[in-house]
Coordinates of C-alpha atoms and ligand atoms in Angstrom, one line a residue:
X299 CA 16.1 -8.7 5.6
X300 CA 17.1 -6.9 8.8
X301 CA 15.6 -3.5 9.5
X302 CA 18.4 -1.5 11.1
X303 CA 16.9 1.9 10.9
X304 CA 13.4 3.3 10.1
X305 CA 12.5 6.9 10.4
X306 CA 9.8 9.3 9.2
X307 CA 11.4 11.4 6.5
X308 CA 8.8 13.8 5.1
X309 CA 5.3 14.5 4.1
X310 CA 4.2 15.9 0.8
X311 CA 0.8 17.0 -0.6
X312 CA 1.8 17.4 -4.2
X313 CA 3.7 15.0 -6.3
X314 CA 5.4 17.8 -8.3
X315 CA 6.9 19.0 -5.1
X316 CA 7.7 15.7 -3.5
X317 CA 11.2 14.9 -2.5
X318 CA 13.4 14.1 -5.5
X319 CA 15.7 11.3 -4.3
X320 CA 17.4 8.5 -6.1
X321 CA 16.7 5.6 -3.9
X322 CA 14.1 2.9 -4.6
X323 CA 10.6 3.7 -3.3
X324 CA 8.0 1.1 -2.3
X325 CA 4.4 2.4 -2.0
X326 CA 1.6 1.1 0.2
X327 CA -1.8 1.7 -1.1
X328 CA -5.3 0.4 -0.4
X329 CA -8.7 1.4 0.9
X330 CA -8.9 3.3 4.1
X331 CA -8.8 1.0 7.1
X332 CA -7.3 -1.9 5.2
X333 CA -4.3 -1.9 7.5
X334 CA -1.6 0.0 5.7
X335 CA -0.2 1.8 8.7
X336 CA -0.4 -1.3 10.9
X337 CA 1.4 -3.4 8.3
X338 CA 4.1 -0.8 7.8
X339 CA 4.7 -0.6 11.5
X340 CA 4.8 -4.4 11.7
X341 CA 7.2 -4.6 8.8
X342 CA 9.8 -2.3 10.3
X343 CA 9.2 -3.4 13.8
X344 CA 8.1 0.0 15.1
X345 CA 4.7 0.4 16.8
X346 CA 4.2 4.0 15.9
X347 CA 6.2 4.8 12.9
X348 CA 3.4 5.2 10.4
X349 CA 1.1 8.0 11.5
X350 CA -2.5 7.1 11.7
X351 CA -5.1 9.8 11.3
X352 CA -8.8 9.5 11.6
X353 CA -9.3 12.7 9.6
X354 CA -8.8 11.6 6.1
X355 CA -9.2 15.1 4.7
X356 CA -5.9 16.0 6.3
X357 CA -4.0 13.1 4.9
X358 CA -1.1 14.2 2.8
X359 CA -0.5 12.5 -0.5
X360 CA 2.8 11.0 0.4
X361 CA 4.4 10.1 3.7
X362 CA 8.0 9.0 3.2
X363 CA 9.9 6.7 5.6
X364 CA 13.5 6.1 5.1
X365 CA 14.5 2.5 5.8
X366 CA 18.1 1.4 6.4
X367 CA 19.2 4.7 4.9
X368 CA 18.8 2.9 1.6
X369 CA 15.2 2.8 0.5
X370 CA 11.9 4.6 1.0
X371 CA 8.6 3.4 2.0
X372 CA 5.7 5.5 0.9
X373 CA 2.4 5.5 2.8
X374 CA -0.3 6.9 0.6
X375 CA -3.8 8.0 1.7
X376 CA -6.5 5.3 1.4
X377 CA -8.8 5.4 -1.6
X378 CA -12.5 5.0 -1.5
X379 CA -13.1 6.5 1.9
X380 CA -16.9 6.8 2.1
X381 CA -17.1 9.8 4.5
X382 CA -15.3 12.4 2.5
X383 CA -17.0 14.6 -0.1
X384 CA -17.0 13.7 -3.8
X385 CA -14.9 16.7 -4.4
X386 CA -12.2 15.7 -1.9
X387 CA -12.3 12.1 -3.2
X388 CA -11.8 13.4 -6.7
X389 CA -8.8 15.5 -5.7
X390 CA -7.2 12.5 -4.0
X391 CA -7.9 10.3 -7.0
X392 CA -6.2 12.8 -9.2
X393 CA -3.2 13.0 -6.9
X394 CA -2.9 9.2 -6.6
X395 CA -3.1 8.9 -10.3
X396 CA -0.4 11.5 -10.6
X397 CA 1.7 9.6 -8.1
X398 CA 1.5 6.3 -10.0
X399 CA 1.9 7.9 -13.3
X400 CA 4.8 10.3 -12.6
X401 CA 6.7 9.1 -9.6
X402 CA 9.9 7.9 -11.2
X403 CA 11.4 6.6 -8.0
X404 CA 8.5 4.2 -7.5
X405 CA 10.0 0.7 -7.7
X406 CA 7.1 -1.4 -6.6
X407 CA 3.7 -0.9 -5.1
X408 CA 1.9 -3.0 -2.6
X409 CA -1.9 -3.0 -3.1
X410 CA -3.5 -4.0 0.2
X411 CA -6.7 -5.9 0.2
X412 CA -8.7 -6.9 3.3
X413 CA -8.6 -10.7 3.3
X414 CA -11.7 -10.9 5.4
X415 CA -14.3 -9.5 3.1
X416 CA -15.6 -10.4 -0.4
X417 CA -13.9 -8.7 -3.4
X418 CA -14.8 -5.0 -3.6
X419 CA -15.4 -3.4 -6.9
X420 CA -13.2 -0.4 -6.0
X421 CA -10.2 -2.7 -5.3
X422 CA -10.7 -4.7 -8.5
X423 CA -10.9 -1.5 -10.5
X424 CA -7.8 -0.1 -8.9
X425 CA -5.8 -3.3 -9.7
X426 CA -7.1 -3.1 -13.2
X427 CA -6.1 0.5 -13.5
X428 CA -2.6 -0.3 -12.2
X429 CA -2.3 -3.1 -14.7
X430 CA -3.3 -0.8 -17.5
X431 CA -0.8 1.8 -16.4
X432 CA 1.9 -0.9 -16.2
X433 CA 2.7 -0.1 -12.6
X434 CA 4.6 -3.0 -11.0
X435 CA 2.7 -4.2 -7.9
X436 CA 2.1 -7.1 -5.6
X437 CA -1.1 -7.9 -3.9
X438 CA -1.1 -8.0 -0.1
X439 CA -4.0 -9.5 1.7
X440 CA -4.3 -8.1 5.2
X441 CA -5.9 -9.3 8.5
X442 CA -5.6 -13.0 7.8
X443 CA -5.5 -13.6 11.6
X444 CA -9.2 -12.6 11.7
X445 CA -11.9 -15.2 12.0
X446 CA -13.6 -13.7 9.0
X447 CA -10.6 -14.7 6.9
X448 CA -11.9 -18.3 7.2
X449 CA -10.0 -20.6 4.8
X450 CA -9.1 -17.7 2.5
X451 CA -12.3 -17.9 0.4
X452 CA -12.4 -14.2 -0.2
X453 CA -8.8 -14.3 -1.5
X454 CA -9.6 -17.0 -3.9
X455 CA -12.7 -15.1 -5.1
X456 CA -10.5 -12.0 -5.6
X457 CA -8.0 -13.9 -7.7
X458 CA -10.8 -15.3 -9.8
X459 CA -12.2 -11.9 -10.4
X460 CA -8.8 -10.6 -11.5
X461 CA -8.3 -13.5 -13.8
X462 CA -11.4 -12.5 -15.7
X463 CA -9.3 -9.8 -17.3
X464 CA -5.7 -10.8 -16.4
X465 CA -3.8 -13.7 -17.9
X466 CA -1.4 -13.8 -15.0
X467 CA -1.7 -12.7 -11.4
X468 CA 0.8 -10.4 -9.6
X469 CA 2.8 -11.8 -6.7
X470 CA 0.5 -12.4 -3.7
X471 CA 1.2 -12.1 0.0
X472 CA -1.0 -12.9 3.0
X473 CA -0.3 -10.9 6.1
X474 CA -1.3 -10.1 9.6
X475 CA -0.1 -7.0 11.4
X476 CA -1.3 -8.7 14.6
X477 CA 0.8 -11.9 14.5
X478 CA 3.4 -10.9 11.9
X479 CA 2.4 -13.6 9.4
X480 CA 3.8 -12.8 5.9
X481 CA 6.3 -10.3 7.3
X482 CA 9.4 -12.2 6.3
X483 CA 8.1 -13.0 2.9
X484 CA 7.3 -9.4 2.2
X485 CA 10.7 -8.2 3.4
X486 CA 12.3 -10.9 1.4
X487 CA 10.5 -9.8 -1.7
X488 CA 11.6 -6.2 -1.2
X489 CA 15.2 -7.4 -0.7
X490 CA 15.0 -9.4 -3.9
X491 CA 14.0 -6.3 -5.8
X492 CA 16.7 -4.2 -4.1
X493 CA 19.2 -6.8 -5.2
X494 CA 18.2 -6.6 -8.9
Ligands
GTP725 P1 -6.1 4.7 6.8 O1 -4.8 5.3 7.3 O2 -7.3 5.3 7.4 O3 -6.1 4.7 5.3 O4 -6.2 3.2 7.3 P2 -5.0 2.1 7.3 O5 -5.1 1.4 6.0 O6 -3.7 2.7 7.6 O7 -5.5 1.1 8.5 P3 -4.8 1.0 9.9 O8 -3.5 0.4 9.9 O9 -5.0 2.2 10.7 O10 -5.8 -0.2 10.5 C1 -7.2 -0.1 10.6 C2 -7.8 -1.0 11.6 O11 -7.6 -2.3 11.3 C3 -7.2 -0.8 13.0 O12 -8.2 -0.9 13.9 C4 -6.2 -1.9 13.1 O13 -5.9 -2.3 14.4 C5 -6.9 -3.0 12.3 N1 -5.9 -3.9 11.7 C6 -4.9 -3.6 10.8 N2 -4.2 -4.7 10.4 C7 -4.8 -5.7 11.1 C8 -4.5 -7.1 11.1 O14 -3.6 -7.6 10.4 N3 -5.3 -7.9 11.9 C9 -6.3 -7.4 12.6 N4 -7.0 -8.3 13.3 N5 -6.6 -6.1 12.6 C10 -5.8 -5.3 11.9
MG726 MG1 -3.1 4.7 7.8

């Protein structure tokens, strides 16, 4: 898929008030620092499209980017950020749950997982929750250019963990925002869904 245009559209703190549009929406979600913004920028070929903020308390629920004037890409705040208070974390958790429960435009979510570290409980739990909710999602392992990625052992472990409760795995992508690995595959997958 060719990216012709990509622009920041709007930012929303509450799902009830978020833009009501009738285009497909693809959400990027994952722990803070997993590489969501970097991957979004790499995907659309723009270095600074997705805004990065080192102040997670300020992160809005939903940053919408309009791609090719035809579909939206949603950048969500990272879950499980250790440095925010329990209260703030609870609030985000609620909002994220609301997003995945009520966002009718949501077409597919990409759950990003750091490919260079062993499976994290919070990621497994989040995937299980998405599965229980019936939210369609694909797994995207990030940072596969890093030495810590090795031969992909952590990815294999993550899959085994999921298979303890799942009979079938979601689609899996392996990506690097540094060298662009996996970009074409991910865009192709989005295109396939758009064509359906
Ligand atoms: P929050 O917005 O805080 O939730 O983080 P994020 O998930 O958007 O992560 P971000 O894209 O800001 O990346 C976090 C750090 O990881 C940055 O220092 C990036 O340069 C680095 N990073 C992201 N993707 C990759 C990758 O594919 N390879 C390598 N080597 N580093 C990456
Ligand atoms: Mg970010």
